[in-house]
XYZ file of C-alpha atoms in Angstrom:
343
model
C 117.968 133.054 173.353
C 117.856 137.157 173.966
C 117.425 139.387 170.846
C 119.717 141.870 170.613
C 120.525 144.903 168.168
C 124.219 145.475 167.236
C 124.628 148.945 165.863
C 127.147 150.038 162.892
C 130.042 152.531 163.935
C 130.088 154.445 160.345
C 128.210 157.387 162.100
C 126.098 157.809 159.223
C 122.544 158.679 160.373
C 122.866 158.231 163.989
C 119.284 159.973 164.480
C 117.333 157.881 162.314
C 119.339 154.511 163.317
C 117.641 155.691 166.700
C 114.204 156.246 165.632
C 115.054 152.598 164.213
C 116.341 151.590 167.246
C 113.083 152.495 169.382
C 110.493 150.733 166.774
C 112.968 147.264 167.239
C 112.265 147.705 170.621
C 108.814 147.454 170.240
C 109.499 145.120 167.610
C 110.710 142.941 170.514
C 114.464 143.570 171.209
C 115.993 143.310 174.420
C 119.275 144.778 173.967
C 121.335 147.343 172.137
C 125.468 147.562 171.272
C 127.256 150.180 170.079
C 130.857 149.490 168.888
C 133.693 151.601 169.928
C 136.829 151.007 166.641
C 138.389 154.081 165.647
C 135.294 155.555 165.231
C 133.044 158.140 167.242
C 133.284 156.903 170.782
C 130.320 154.491 172.458
C 129.752 156.537 175.536
C 127.862 159.640 173.948
C 126.164 157.244 171.953
C 124.564 155.146 174.300
C 123.771 158.287 176.839
C 121.743 159.248 173.777
C 120.296 155.676 173.347
C 119.569 155.714 177.405
C 117.281 158.729 177.089
C 115.050 157.393 174.007
C 114.419 154.015 174.947
C 112.404 152.443 177.614
C 113.297 148.882 178.501
C 115.981 147.292 176.481
C 119.615 146.748 177.774
C 122.274 148.865 176.753
C 125.260 147.773 175.955
C 129.312 149.083 174.921
C 130.558 146.493 172.177
C 133.058 147.245 173.095
C 134.837 150.190 175.037
C 138.578 149.509 174.637
C 140.682 148.618 177.607
C 143.700 150.931 176.845
C 142.102 154.078 176.146
C 140.531 154.882 179.475
C 141.837 154.601 183.051
C 140.240 151.415 184.972
C 138.729 154.033 187.238
C 137.319 156.352 184.269
C 136.059 153.099 182.811
C 134.086 152.517 185.850
C 132.590 155.557 186.653
C 131.468 155.716 182.612
C 130.033 152.383 183.382
C 128.509 153.797 186.605
C 127.146 156.781 184.838
C 125.705 155.119 181.897
C 123.675 152.638 184.515
C 122.616 155.647 186.420
C 120.952 157.656 183.223
C 119.553 154.364 181.655
C 117.936 153.283 185.042
C 120.232 150.131 185.797
C 120.063 148.994 181.711
C 123.979 149.068 181.098
C 126.389 146.513 180.846
C 130.207 147.338 179.748
C 131.320 145.408 177.101
C 135.494 145.634 177.018
C 137.895 144.564 174.178
C 141.597 145.155 174.461
C 140.899 145.969 170.470
C 144.609 145.279 169.014
C 147.876 147.089 168.573
C 147.512 148.803 165.244
C 144.687 150.947 166.727
C 146.233 150.973 170.167
C 149.321 152.023 169.260
C 148.499 153.778 165.883
C 145.540 156.039 166.868
C 146.098 156.089 170.180
C 149.473 156.232 170.953
C 149.284 154.040 173.985
C 151.514 150.637 174.147
C 149.611 147.267 173.854
C 151.098 145.018 176.373
C 149.627 141.972 178.430
C 145.678 142.747 177.124
C 145.148 139.599 179.475
C 146.486 140.756 182.449
C 145.671 144.320 182.031
C 142.036 143.281 181.639
C 141.815 141.090 184.508
C 142.975 143.722 186.481
C 140.767 146.583 185.117
C 137.715 144.197 186.114
C 138.230 143.642 189.586
C 138.912 147.793 190.005
C 135.767 148.212 188.163
C 133.747 146.394 190.751
C 135.680 147.725 193.823
C 134.468 151.055 192.389
C 130.837 150.175 192.290
C 130.898 148.700 195.217
C 132.016 152.207 196.751
C 135.080 150.588 198.424
C 138.001 152.970 199.284
C 140.407 152.139 196.363
C 143.378 150.675 196.914
C 144.756 148.414 194.111
C 148.131 146.890 194.185
C 148.639 145.009 190.589
C 151.000 144.122 188.048
C 149.803 146.728 185.596
C 147.836 149.001 187.668
C 148.812 150.980 190.916
C 146.144 152.973 192.920
C 146.924 155.283 194.294
C 150.177 155.869 193.193
C 153.074 156.429 195.978
C 153.571 160.011 197.109
C 151.926 162.603 199.092
C 148.915 163.066 196.612
C 148.246 159.717 196.778
C 145.018 159.500 198.962
C 142.661 156.591 198.487
C 139.034 157.844 197.380
C 135.598 156.141 196.938
C 133.053 157.284 193.955
C 130.856 159.802 195.151
C 127.610 158.670 194.086
C 126.008 155.765 194.923
C 125.885 153.781 191.490
C 122.425 152.212 190.706
C 123.624 148.546 190.996
C 127.145 147.340 192.731
C 127.778 145.021 190.252
C 127.037 146.342 186.539
C 127.512 143.117 184.230
C 130.780 142.814 182.459
C 130.727 141.262 179.081
C 134.205 140.569 177.434
C 134.902 140.129 173.868
C 137.753 137.968 172.956
C 138.974 135.397 170.221
C 142.227 134.078 171.356
C 142.186 130.838 173.823
C 143.450 132.820 176.934
C 141.221 135.730 176.543
C 138.136 133.384 176.199
C 139.105 131.460 179.227
C 139.228 135.135 180.869
C 136.320 136.145 179.745
C 134.789 132.412 181.183
C 136.239 132.763 184.555
C 135.690 136.336 185.257
C 132.874 138.086 182.996
C 129.046 137.982 183.018
C 129.382 137.594 179.085
C 131.535 136.533 176.333
C 131.369 138.488 173.160
C 131.823 136.380 170.034
C 132.941 137.786 166.769
C 132.430 135.584 163.122
C 131.383 132.429 165.282
C 130.808 129.611 163.245
C 128.800 127.140 165.182
C 130.203 124.324 163.084
C 133.638 124.857 164.781
C 132.732 126.526 167.932
C 133.338 123.428 170.347
C 136.893 122.769 168.666
C 137.868 126.350 168.658
C 136.549 127.376 171.849
C 135.932 124.605 173.948
C 138.608 124.046 175.836
C 139.245 127.408 176.641
C 135.560 128.038 177.722
C 136.322 124.431 180.083
C 139.336 126.146 181.428
C 137.857 129.819 182.618
C 134.502 128.150 183.991
C 136.509 125.856 186.166
C 137.815 129.039 188.151
C 134.411 131.027 187.564
C 132.809 132.037 190.995
C 129.261 130.460 191.285
C 128.177 134.115 192.342
C 128.768 135.291 188.942
C 125.813 132.737 187.320
C 125.772 131.354 183.972
C 128.221 133.163 181.225
C 126.302 135.027 178.675
C 127.407 134.275 174.955
C 126.471 136.689 172.293
C 128.042 136.720 168.863
C 126.629 139.540 166.386
C 124.987 138.515 163.197
C 123.759 140.513 159.765
C 120.681 139.201 159.497
C 117.756 139.354 157.365
C 114.346 136.970 157.193
C 114.853 136.046 153.241
C 116.471 133.964 150.377
C 120.048 134.750 150.842
C 121.830 136.478 147.902
C 125.247 137.518 146.902
C 123.880 141.441 146.624
C 122.287 141.003 150.193
C 125.239 139.211 151.230
C 127.598 141.469 150.156
C 128.254 143.934 152.977
C 129.195 141.013 155.464
C 131.332 139.268 153.048
C 133.330 142.877 152.588
C 133.388 143.405 155.959
C 134.569 140.034 156.514
C 138.164 140.944 153.988
C 138.062 144.569 156.004
C 138.485 142.287 159.416
C 140.277 139.487 157.967
C 142.853 141.218 155.766
C 142.942 144.846 157.309
C 142.004 145.193 160.969
C 145.222 144.514 162.469
C 149.139 144.334 161.071
C 150.211 141.574 158.604
C 152.011 139.021 162.026
C 149.232 140.050 164.360
C 145.263 140.253 163.222
C 142.998 138.494 165.473
C 140.250 137.732 163.175
C 143.073 136.160 160.504
C 144.152 134.100 163.420
C 140.817 132.995 164.050
C 139.430 131.666 160.927
C 142.865 130.018 160.035
C 141.970 128.076 163.688
C 138.498 127.170 161.833
C 140.599 125.179 159.358
C 140.999 127.936 156.342
C 144.923 128.732 156.534
C 145.470 129.209 152.984
C 142.474 131.635 152.521
C 143.304 133.728 155.332
C 146.783 134.519 153.957
C 145.449 135.087 150.144
C 142.882 137.480 151.567
C 145.374 139.211 153.906
C 147.896 139.304 150.850
C 144.966 140.890 148.518
C 143.567 143.043 151.232
C 146.533 144.606 152.209
C 148.384 144.903 148.517
C 144.830 146.919 148.029
C 142.542 144.766 145.794
C 140.135 144.725 147.849
C 137.556 143.128 145.888
C 139.330 140.362 145.184
C 140.065 140.294 148.929
C 136.289 140.172 149.347
C 135.819 137.023 146.405
C 138.485 135.026 148.144
C 135.986 135.014 151.608
C 134.630 131.204 151.465
C 131.077 131.223 150.753
C 130.753 129.011 153.743
C 132.476 130.982 156.007
C 130.063 133.717 154.869
C 126.877 131.583 155.264
C 128.340 130.210 158.918
C 128.599 133.685 159.961
C 125.334 135.169 159.271
C 121.845 134.946 160.064
C 120.070 134.646 156.346
C 117.309 132.827 155.512
C 113.614 131.995 154.990
C 112.080 131.140 158.308
C 112.642 127.532 158.546
C 116.426 128.112 157.765
C 116.588 130.559 160.389
C 115.222 128.235 163.132
C 117.998 125.513 162.312
C 120.743 128.231 162.489
C 119.596 129.412 165.727
C 119.103 125.799 166.661
C 122.940 125.711 165.573
C 123.960 128.766 167.844
C 121.984 127.092 170.610
C 123.427 124.165 170.487
C 127.337 126.127 170.440
C 126.154 127.814 173.462
C 124.816 131.255 172.440
C 122.599 132.956 174.443
C 122.194 136.314 172.768
C 121.954 136.929 169.091
C 123.074 140.576 168.290
C 121.790 141.442 164.725
C 122.247 143.872 162.488
C 119.097 143.627 159.809
C 120.138 143.828 156.315
C 116.686 144.710 154.402
C 116.560 147.714 152.546
C 114.190 149.415 153.741
C 112.978 150.212 157.555
C 109.755 149.018 157.312
C 111.131 145.808 156.345
C 113.867 145.736 158.838
C 111.478 146.210 161.968
C 109.347 143.493 160.153
C 112.087 141.059 160.224
C 113.037 141.942 163.854
C 109.681 141.155 164.841
C 109.555 138.133 162.975
C 112.769 136.955 164.742
C 111.048 137.701 167.647
C 108.595 135.088 167.345
C 110.492 132.654 165.859
C 112.415 132.799 168.997
C 109.424 132.766 171.270
């Protein structure tokens, strides 16, 4: 199992966080992932990380499909792959209508169809084809006097940059298994993984091009090598409440839908109601304890090994940890310990 680092998107102390990532790299971390919600963009941070790191992979986790043209997405990925010496993976995700329509002012429609076309356009750009694309959602070039097909001026470091798709719903998960190099899950409960995602993954894999190779399955998890405590897991509990209750509209919240499929319909409804009414502490308290425990990686070494085995059994091949220890030295020590546990 590959060991990665999942950065946060608060924007607090970025330079110090990068200093820490450098130490994580020295401790054996193989990948760092930068998110992009409605915070600072991921691209500028990834460029900075490319200059400060030497061997670890870099990935967006994830760039939003609606906020850049498909061609700009391809150019950006090729540029990040160039400045990092071939270490970048393009993580893409549809985000949700509240962010896309509410913050960016772009209509949120056809996420599966658009994602499929964006990935195909990116791969054509990276192969330096003269770009001609006739899709349901994108047409390049536009008809008219100025619509001359162009190809990327620069020659990319790689003509096949890995594409990772973030997905929760069955159709999106199936798409990731069909066309992407990797699938990034969120709040993955290994106890329910096969029941909730198994059919979609099998469906997508049945149409997968063998040339893509095996599907990389990654999952971000809060992490610490210590006995769990309410104080230590408080931030994770609050994040679950945010996503289940407030990261999306009442009638369209993908994280809330996910835990309903896990078997928590009443809890999902209660958390959302409390959060949207401004009772955030009560919403966090309503998150089931076993869901908090199942979606993190916190425990003594033997418990960490057991949880890693469960994740591997669920198909996870890359673990993206957010270290929780209170000091930088402890966080680096925990990452080194996890590297040793993973072997």
